[in-house]
Short mmCIF file of C-alpha atoms and ligand atoms in Angstrom, two decimals:
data_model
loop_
_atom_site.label_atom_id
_atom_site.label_comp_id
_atom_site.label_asym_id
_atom_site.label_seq_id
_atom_site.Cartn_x
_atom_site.Cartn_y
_atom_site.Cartn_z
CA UNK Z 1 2.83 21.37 27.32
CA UNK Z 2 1.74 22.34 24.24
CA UNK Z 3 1.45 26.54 22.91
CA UNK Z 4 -2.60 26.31 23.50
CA UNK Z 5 -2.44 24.34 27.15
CA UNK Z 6 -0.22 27.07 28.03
CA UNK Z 7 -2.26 30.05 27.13
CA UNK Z 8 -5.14 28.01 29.06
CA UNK Z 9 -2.86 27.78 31.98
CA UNK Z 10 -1.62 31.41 32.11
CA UNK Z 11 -5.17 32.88 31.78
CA UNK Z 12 -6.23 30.21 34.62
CA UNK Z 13 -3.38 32.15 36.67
CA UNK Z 14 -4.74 35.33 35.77
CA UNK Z 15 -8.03 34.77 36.86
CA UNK Z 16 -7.31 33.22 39.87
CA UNK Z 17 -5.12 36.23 40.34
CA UNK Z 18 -7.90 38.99 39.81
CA UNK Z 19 -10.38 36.75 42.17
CA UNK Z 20 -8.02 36.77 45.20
CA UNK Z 21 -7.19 40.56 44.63
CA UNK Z 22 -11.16 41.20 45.13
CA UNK Z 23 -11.49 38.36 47.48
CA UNK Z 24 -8.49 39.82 49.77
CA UNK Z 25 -10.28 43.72 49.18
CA UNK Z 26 -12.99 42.01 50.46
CA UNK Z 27 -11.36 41.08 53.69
CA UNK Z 28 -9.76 44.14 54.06
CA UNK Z 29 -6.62 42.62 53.44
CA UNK Z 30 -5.65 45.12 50.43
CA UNK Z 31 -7.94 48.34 50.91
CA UNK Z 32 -7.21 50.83 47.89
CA UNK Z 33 -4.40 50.01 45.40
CA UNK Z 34 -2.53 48.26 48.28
CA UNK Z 35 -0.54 44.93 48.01
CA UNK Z 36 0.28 42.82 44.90
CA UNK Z 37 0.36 39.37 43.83
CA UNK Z 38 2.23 37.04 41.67
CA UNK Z 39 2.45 33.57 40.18
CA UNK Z 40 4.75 31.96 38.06
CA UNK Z 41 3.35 30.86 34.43
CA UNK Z 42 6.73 29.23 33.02
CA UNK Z 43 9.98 28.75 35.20
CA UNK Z 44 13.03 28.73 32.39
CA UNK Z 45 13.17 31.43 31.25
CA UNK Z 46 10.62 32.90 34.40
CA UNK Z 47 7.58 34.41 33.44
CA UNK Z 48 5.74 35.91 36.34
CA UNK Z 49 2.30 36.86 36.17
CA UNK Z 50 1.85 40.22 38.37
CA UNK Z 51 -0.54 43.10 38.83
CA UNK Z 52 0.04 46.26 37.41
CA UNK Z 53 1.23 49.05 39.71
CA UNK Z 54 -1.84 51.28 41.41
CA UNK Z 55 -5.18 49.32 39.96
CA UNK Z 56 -7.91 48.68 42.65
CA UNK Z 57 -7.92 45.42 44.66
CA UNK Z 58 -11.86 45.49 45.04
CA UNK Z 59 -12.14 45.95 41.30
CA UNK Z 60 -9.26 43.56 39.66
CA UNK Z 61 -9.34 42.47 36.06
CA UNK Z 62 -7.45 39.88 34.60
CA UNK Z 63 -6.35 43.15 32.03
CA UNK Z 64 -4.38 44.73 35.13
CA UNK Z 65 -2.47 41.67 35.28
CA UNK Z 66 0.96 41.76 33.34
CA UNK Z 67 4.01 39.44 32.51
CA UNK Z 68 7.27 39.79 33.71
CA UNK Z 69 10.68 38.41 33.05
CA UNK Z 70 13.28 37.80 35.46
CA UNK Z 71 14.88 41.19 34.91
CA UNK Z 72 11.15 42.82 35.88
CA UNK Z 73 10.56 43.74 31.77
CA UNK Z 74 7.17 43.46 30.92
CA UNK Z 75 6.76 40.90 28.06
CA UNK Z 76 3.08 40.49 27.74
CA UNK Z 77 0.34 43.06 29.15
CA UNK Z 78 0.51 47.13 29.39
CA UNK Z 79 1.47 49.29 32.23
CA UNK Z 80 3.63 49.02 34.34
CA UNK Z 81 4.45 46.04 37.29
CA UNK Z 82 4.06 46.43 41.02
CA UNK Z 83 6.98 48.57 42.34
CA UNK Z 84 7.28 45.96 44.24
CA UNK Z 85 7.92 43.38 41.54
CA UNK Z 86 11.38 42.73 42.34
CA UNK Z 87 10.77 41.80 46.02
CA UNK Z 88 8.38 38.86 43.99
CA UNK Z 89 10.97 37.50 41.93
CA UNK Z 90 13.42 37.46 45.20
CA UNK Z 91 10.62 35.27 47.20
CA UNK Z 92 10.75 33.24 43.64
CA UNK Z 93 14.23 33.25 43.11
CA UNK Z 94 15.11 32.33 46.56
CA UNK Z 95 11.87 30.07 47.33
CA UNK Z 96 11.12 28.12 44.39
CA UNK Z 97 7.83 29.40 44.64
CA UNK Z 98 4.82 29.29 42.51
CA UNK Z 99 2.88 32.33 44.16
CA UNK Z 100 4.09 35.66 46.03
CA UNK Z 101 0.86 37.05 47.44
CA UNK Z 102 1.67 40.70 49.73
CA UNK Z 103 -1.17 42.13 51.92
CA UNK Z 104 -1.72 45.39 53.41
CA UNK Z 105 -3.53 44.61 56.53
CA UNK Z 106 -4.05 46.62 59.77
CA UNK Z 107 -2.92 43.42 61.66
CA UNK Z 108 0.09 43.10 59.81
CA UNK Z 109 0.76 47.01 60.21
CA UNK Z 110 0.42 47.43 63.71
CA UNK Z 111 2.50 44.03 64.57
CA UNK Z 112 5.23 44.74 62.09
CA UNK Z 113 6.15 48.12 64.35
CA UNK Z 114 4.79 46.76 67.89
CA UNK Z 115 7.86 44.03 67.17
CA UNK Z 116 10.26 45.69 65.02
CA UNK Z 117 12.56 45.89 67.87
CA UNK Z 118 12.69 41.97 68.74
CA UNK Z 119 12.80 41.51 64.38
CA UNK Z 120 10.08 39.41 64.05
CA UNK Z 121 6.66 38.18 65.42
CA UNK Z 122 6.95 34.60 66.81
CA UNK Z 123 3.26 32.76 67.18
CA UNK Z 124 3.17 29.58 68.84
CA UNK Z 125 0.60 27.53 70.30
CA UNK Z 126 -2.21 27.88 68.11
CA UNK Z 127 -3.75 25.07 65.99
CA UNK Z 128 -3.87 26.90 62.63
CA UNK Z 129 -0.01 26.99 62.36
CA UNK Z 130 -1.18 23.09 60.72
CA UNK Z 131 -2.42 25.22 57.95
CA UNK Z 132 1.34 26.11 57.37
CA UNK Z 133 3.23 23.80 54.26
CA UNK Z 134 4.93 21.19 56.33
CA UNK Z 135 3.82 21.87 59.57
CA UNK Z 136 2.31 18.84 61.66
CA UNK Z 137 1.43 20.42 65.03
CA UNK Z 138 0.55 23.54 66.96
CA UNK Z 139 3.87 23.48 69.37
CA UNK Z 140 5.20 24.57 65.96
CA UNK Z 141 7.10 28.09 66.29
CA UNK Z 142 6.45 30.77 62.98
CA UNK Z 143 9.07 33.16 63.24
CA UNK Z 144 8.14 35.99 60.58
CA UNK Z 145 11.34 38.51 60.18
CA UNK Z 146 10.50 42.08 60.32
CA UNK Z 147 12.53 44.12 57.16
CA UNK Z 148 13.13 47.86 57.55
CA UNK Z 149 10.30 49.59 55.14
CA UNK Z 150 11.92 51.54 52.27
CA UNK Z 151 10.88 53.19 48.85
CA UNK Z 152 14.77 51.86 47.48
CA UNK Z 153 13.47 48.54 45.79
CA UNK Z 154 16.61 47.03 44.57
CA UNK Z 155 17.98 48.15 48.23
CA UNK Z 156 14.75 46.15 49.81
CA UNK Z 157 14.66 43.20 47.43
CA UNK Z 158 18.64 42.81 48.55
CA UNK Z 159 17.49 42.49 52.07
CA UNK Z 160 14.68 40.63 50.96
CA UNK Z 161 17.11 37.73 49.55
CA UNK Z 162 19.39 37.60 53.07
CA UNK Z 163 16.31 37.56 55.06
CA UNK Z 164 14.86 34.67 53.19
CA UNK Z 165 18.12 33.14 53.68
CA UNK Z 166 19.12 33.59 57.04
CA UNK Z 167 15.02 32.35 57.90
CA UNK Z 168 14.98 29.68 55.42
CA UNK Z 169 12.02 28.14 57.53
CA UNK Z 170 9.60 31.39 57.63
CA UNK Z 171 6.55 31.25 55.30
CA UNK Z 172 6.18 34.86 54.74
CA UNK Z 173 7.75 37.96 56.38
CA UNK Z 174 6.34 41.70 57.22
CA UNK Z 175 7.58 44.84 56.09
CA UNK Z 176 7.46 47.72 59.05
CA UNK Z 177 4.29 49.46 58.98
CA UNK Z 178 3.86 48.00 55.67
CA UNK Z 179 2.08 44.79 55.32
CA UNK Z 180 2.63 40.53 55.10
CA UNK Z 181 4.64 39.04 51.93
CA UNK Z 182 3.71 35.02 51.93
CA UNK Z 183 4.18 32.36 49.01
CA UNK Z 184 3.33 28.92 48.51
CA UNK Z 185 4.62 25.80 46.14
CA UNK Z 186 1.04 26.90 44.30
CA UNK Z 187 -1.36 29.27 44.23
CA UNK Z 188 -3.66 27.81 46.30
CA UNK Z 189 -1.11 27.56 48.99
CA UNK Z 190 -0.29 31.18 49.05
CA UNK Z 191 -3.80 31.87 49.23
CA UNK Z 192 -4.43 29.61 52.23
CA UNK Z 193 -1.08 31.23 53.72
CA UNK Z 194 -2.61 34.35 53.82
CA UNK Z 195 -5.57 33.58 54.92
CA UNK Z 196 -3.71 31.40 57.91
CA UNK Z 197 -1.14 34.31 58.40
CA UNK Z 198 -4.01 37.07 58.50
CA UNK Z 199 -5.80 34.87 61.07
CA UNK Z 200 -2.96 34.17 63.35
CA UNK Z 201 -1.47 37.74 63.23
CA UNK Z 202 -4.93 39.25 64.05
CA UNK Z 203 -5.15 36.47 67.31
CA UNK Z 204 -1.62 37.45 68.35
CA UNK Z 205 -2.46 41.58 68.07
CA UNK Z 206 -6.24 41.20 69.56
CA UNK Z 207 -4.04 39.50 72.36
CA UNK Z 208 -1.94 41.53 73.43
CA UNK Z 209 -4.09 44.40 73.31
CA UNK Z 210 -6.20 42.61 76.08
CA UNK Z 211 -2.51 42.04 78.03
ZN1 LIG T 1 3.27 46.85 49.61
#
């Protein structure tokens, strides 16, 4: 790929970026300055595309999108990354993935500490697991791990990186009384992960609030 493809291809990412972010405000999936989102623009050495730390959702730009090396520096774009930037390049790192897309939802809150006990939410049953990478059928079983909250990044992004591992099937996990972190092999999976996530954790919570 040549210097000018790539510059094409990175702002591509960027918009894309900035259009979820107001598409997932929209949804009330990222309310405020909540949630972040990432996408790789080059894998050796990484460069990760990522929103800058406290900008509106409902109002993204492709200027409040930065670049990040492996190490979190910024090398292209001002402010500062996502506090939360090292939990992205963990889901990379540990993934392969493309895109690291994290939501703030009220679903996602209230199921993260209604199960933080059993360490995950396990949905079943339902036929839009199918819209899951690699799953065929709805007998399928998501188990998304439930990580302790904290404000200690390095000390999250370290459990992060043995969750991932120990689930090396889950496509996304929660963070108690936090929110949903999902990724995909491209953006446009991550997108339809959360999207597929969102729906399924809002069936299993409108469920068992009828039980
Ligand atoms: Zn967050």
């Amino acid at each position: 790929m040549n210097k000018q493809e790539e510059a094409l291809s990175s702002s591509a990412v960027t918009d894309t970026l900035a259009e979820l972010g107001r598409y997932f405000y929209s949804r009330g999936w990222v309310l405020g300055t909540s949630g972040n989102f990432s996408a790789v623009i080059q894998s050796e050495p990484l460069r990760l595309a990522i929103t800058a730390s406290g900008v509106d959702k409902g109002a993204l730009t492709t200027e409040q999108i930065l670049q990040i090396d492996a190490d979190g520096r910024v090398v292209a774009g001002s402010g500062r990354p996502s506090d939360e930037a090292r939990l992205h390049t963990a889901v990379v790192k540990a993934r392969g993935a493309q895109a690291v897309l994290h939501t703030h939802s009220v679903w996602s809150t209230i199921l993260s500490e209604a199960h933080a006990s059993a360490g995950g939410v396990g949905i079943c049953g339902y036929e839009m697991l199918k819209g899951l990478a690699g799953v065929k059928t709805h007998e399928h079983r998501e188990w998304l791990p439930i990580i302790e909250n904290s404000q200690d990044m390095p000390a999250l992004a370290g459990t992060a990186e043995e969750t991932l591992a120990k689930h090396a099937d889950a496509h996304g996990f929660l963070l108690r009384g936090h929110g949903l972190y999902t990724w995909g092999s491209s953006l446009a999976e991550a997108k339809r992960h959360v999207e597929i996530l969102e729906f399924l954790l809002e069936v299993v919570g409108r469920t068992q609030q009828n039980t």
